[in-house]
C-alpha positions as a printed NumPy array, in Angstrom:
array([[  7.766, -16.388, -11.404],
       [  9.751, -13.68 ,  -7.748],
       [ 10.874, -10.584,  -8.253],
       [ 13.383,  -9.876,  -4.711],
       [ 13.858,  -6.386,  -4.217],
       [ 15.611,  -4.092,  -2.575],
       [ 15.512,  -0.751,  -3.173],
       [ 13.085,   1.861,  -4.334],
       [ 10.3  ,  -0.561,  -5.649],
       [ 10.474,  -4.137,  -6.791],
       [  7.789,  -3.868, -10.   ],
       [  6.396,  -0.198, -11.124],
       [  3.204,  -0.487, -13.462],
       [  3.092,   3.103, -14.831],
       [  0.662,   2.575, -17.462],
       [ -2.614,   1.873, -18.595],
       [ -4.682,  -1.046, -18.898],
       [ -2.728,  -3.457, -17.575],
       [ -3.397,  -6.846, -15.877],
       [ -0.403,  -7.819, -13.013],
       [ -0.868, -12.055, -11.721],
       [  0.017, -14.685, -10.373],
       [  3.94 , -13.237,  -9.258],
       [  5.572, -13.607,  -6.097],
       [  7.688, -10.462,  -4.525],
       [  9.78 , -10.202,  -1.8  ],
       [ 11.227,  -7.789,  -0.083],
       [ 14.545,  -7.372,   2.265],
       [ 12.852,  -6.061,   5.424],
       [ 13.162,  -9.801,   7.516],
       [ 17.014,  -8.436,   6.438],
       [ 17.022,  -5.068,   8.397],
       [ 17.509,  -5.126,  12.633],
       [ 15.6  ,  -2.138,  14.394],
       [ 19.499,  -0.073,  15.429],
       [ 19.932,   0.12 ,  11.684],
       [ 16.272,   1.373,  10.515],
       [ 17.173,   3.392,  13.337],
       [ 20.618,   5.157,  11.669],
       [ 18.426,   4.987,   8.63 ],
       [ 16.513,   7.949,  10.064],
       [ 17.254,  11.151,   9.415],
       [ 19.23 ,   9.432,   5.499],
       [ 16.084,   8.126,   4.288],
       [ 17.48 ,   4.864,   2.439],
       [ 15.383,   3.128,  -0.42 ],
       [ 17.228,   0.265,   0.505],
       [ 14.384,   0.867,   4.568],
       [ 11.338,   2.123,   2.296],
       [ 11.494,  -0.074,  -0.201],
       [  7.521,  -1.058,  -2.207],
       [  6.566,  -4.433,  -3.454],
       [  3.976,  -3.642,  -6.126],
       [  3.473,   0.605,  -7.512],
       [  1.069,   1.179,  -9.829],
       [  0.398,   5.018, -11.766],
       [ -2.081,   5.127, -14.354],
       [ -5.761,   3.919, -14.576],
       [ -7.648,   0.55 , -15.653],
       [ -4.962,  -1.799, -13.925],
       [ -5.688,  -5.63 , -12.155],
       [ -3.784,  -6.576,  -9.417],
       [ -4.455, -10.012,  -8.542],
       [ -3.369, -13.075,  -6.999],
       [ -0.102, -11.96 ,  -6.448],
       [  2.063, -12.722,  -3.035],
       [  3.614,  -9.781,  -1.772],
       [  6.046,  -9.553,   1.856],
       [  8.678,  -8.202,   3.596],
       [  8.822,  -5.021,   2.325],
       [ 10.372,  -2.47 ,   4.109],
       [  7.623,   0.393,   3.118],
       [  4.091,  -1.008,   1.125],
       [  3.674,  -4.107,  -0.172],
       [  1.219,  -3.094,  -3.257],
       [  0.285,   0.587,  -3.974],
       [ -1.8  ,   2.39 ,  -6.73 ],
       [ -1.976,   6.431,  -7.287],
       [ -2.767,   8.753,  -9.781],
       [ -5.672,   6.633, -11.81 ],
       [ -9.03 ,   5.29 , -10.877],
       [-10.728,   1.659, -12.157],
       [ -8.42 ,  -0.006, -10.138],
       [ -8.275,  -3.336,  -8.852],
       [ -6.381,  -5.157,  -5.946],
       [ -7.539,  -8.752,  -5.148],
       [ -6.616, -11.978,  -4.051],
       [ -3.466, -11.203,  -3.393],
       [ -1.888, -12.039,  -0.129],
       [  0.633,  -9.152,   1.194],
       [  2.127,  -9.883,   5.082],
       [  5.417,  -8.513,   6.913],
       [  5.16 ,  -5.032,   5.145],
       [  5.665,  -1.204,   6.452],
       [  8.255,  -2.075,   9.284],
       [ 10.966,  -0.505,   8.961],
       [ 10.11 ,   2.931,   6.076],
       [ 10.049,   6.225,   7.822],
       [  7.57 ,   7.179,   5.15 ],
       [  4.487,   5.449,   6.755],
       [  2.526,   2.867,   4.151],
       [  0.319,   0.314,   4.271],
       [ -0.293,  -3.117,   3.036],
       [ -2.47 ,  -2.412,   0.19 ],
       [ -3.795,   1.308,  -0.878],
       [ -5.353,   4.169,  -3.492],
       [ -4.134,   7.145,  -2.756],
       [ -4.997,  10.22 ,  -4.594],
       [ -7.024,   8.737,  -7.047],
       [ -7.917,  10.66 , -10.106],
       [-10.595,   9.725, -13.138],
       [ -9.976,   9.106, -16.787],
       [-13.135,   8.616, -17.902],
       [-15.746,  11.38 , -15.302],
       [-17.171,   8.525, -13.829],
       [-19.234,   9.382, -10.76 ],
       [-21.224,   6.657,  -9.419],
       [-19.167,   3.151, -11.046],
       [-17.43 ,   1.352,  -8.155],
       [-13.861,   2.486, -10.31 ],
       [-11.603,   1.686,  -7.17 ],
       [-11.821,  -2.153,  -5.584],
       [-10.007,  -3.791,  -3.285],
       [-11.558,  -7.14 ,  -3.008],
       [-11.165, -10.776,  -0.725],
       [ -7.21 , -10.069,  -0.24 ],
       [ -5.631, -11.61 ,   2.755],
       [ -3.458,  -9.155,   4.829],
       [ -1.299,  -9.507,   8.013],
       [  1.269,  -8.624,  10.433],
       [  1.64 ,  -5.152,   8.351],
       [  2.539,  -2.347,  10.703],
       [  5.197,   0.74 ,  11.769],
       [  7.935,  -0.234,  13.631],
       [  9.562,   2.63 ,  13.493],
       [  8.196,   6.637,  14.344],
       [  7.641,   7.96 ,  10.714],
       [  8.589,  11.23 ,   9.738],
       [  6.51 ,  12.612,   6.359],
       [  7.44 ,  16.51 ,   6.194],
       [  3.616,  17.056,   5.459],
       [  2.383,  16.825,   8.417],
       [  4.276,  19.933,   9.327],
       [  5.479,  18.175,  12.47 ],
       [  6.784,  14.195,  13.621],
       [  4.766,  12.642,  16.071],
       [  6.797,  10.579,  18.202],
       [  4.193,   8.013,  18.39 ],
       [  4.064,   4.765,  15.636],
       [  0.928,   6.207,  13.398],
       [  0.871,   4.318,  10.878],
       [  1.143,   0.544,   9.762],
       [ -2.925,   0.646,   7.546],
       [ -3.614,  -3.147,   6.799],
       [ -5.233,  -1.339,   3.684],
       [ -5.73 ,   2.37 ,   2.783],
       [ -7.329,   5.101,   0.888],
       [ -6.671,   8.302,   1.091],
       [ -6.999,  11.292,  -0.67 ],
       [ -9.563,  12.255,  -3.296],
       [ -8.317,  14.584,  -6.129],
       [-10.931,  17.138,  -5.774],
       [-12.182,  16.398,  -9.322],
       [-12.589,  12.98 ,  -8.512],
       [-16.151,  11.178,  -8.394],
       [-16.094,   8.02 ,  -8.544],
       [-16.529,   4.82 ,  -5.878],
       [-14.415,   2.92 ,  -4.016],
       [-15.341,  -0.901,  -2.877],
       [-13.712,  -2.705,  -0.207],
       [-14.497,  -6.024,   0.432],
       [-14.144,  -9.328,   1.86 ],
       [-10.983,  -8.567,   2.866],
       [ -9.42 , -11.047,   6.172],
       [ -6.469,  -8.54 ,   8.075],
       [ -5.27 ,  -9.734,  10.869],
       [ -2.558,  -8.294,  13.188],
       [ -2.313,  -5.029,  11.532],
       [ -1.066,  -1.854,  13.138],
       [ -4.258,  -0.666,  11.677],
       [ -7.557,  -1.759,  10.611],
       [ -8.53 ,  -0.367,   7.281],
       [ -8.888,   3.885,   6.905],
       [-10.548,   5.459,   4.298],
       [ -8.685,   9.41 ,   5.196],
       [ -9.764,  12.052,   3.497],
       [-12.079,  10.383,   0.408],
       [-15.405,   9.613,   0.215],
       [-17.601,   7.779,  -1.335],
       [-15.934,   4.322,  -0.042],
       [-18.272,   1.872,   0.662],
       [-16.57 ,  -1.042,   3.429],
       [-18.286,  -4.656,   2.709],
       [-18.134,  -7.501,   4.99 ],
       [-14.227,  -7.674,   5.625],
       [-12.759,  -9.223,   9.082],
       [-10.222,  -7.333,  10.683]])
């Protein structure tokens, strides 16, 4: 089954205990030109900023999917834990978004059970390639716009919630031609094991 989309996102998993497996998600990045993306810089139209799969819950597994040509993130999870993202192929992402984005990412993790030692968030055995920003991002919460292309992570884990004490495992991922490789930003307890960049 293929999901094709041209708006803010293709698939939104907004519940707990969800498994999303074996789909293809395709965006419109190939249809957008640099000139069009720059003309949209101040406007922020969703067409230029769409993400493939977004999860906002706990106990979520995203596995064996192909996600590609998304103007923004390929696979993104936030506001949860016990998240597994594995065996996906993610490519041609993050080209045109003004938000700054990634191929696969987990941000703003929140504990669902108070666990302090388990590896609650796992990003494993994914193939990620051709993920890069092609325009300057304008993320206002940074305080200013840097006039350089400074986004385009292959894998990003970022900003633990203050009470989050679980661990991250980023293992056996293969990244090619990404703007940035693996970024661990404002995040504690992350184990990076056997990744190839």
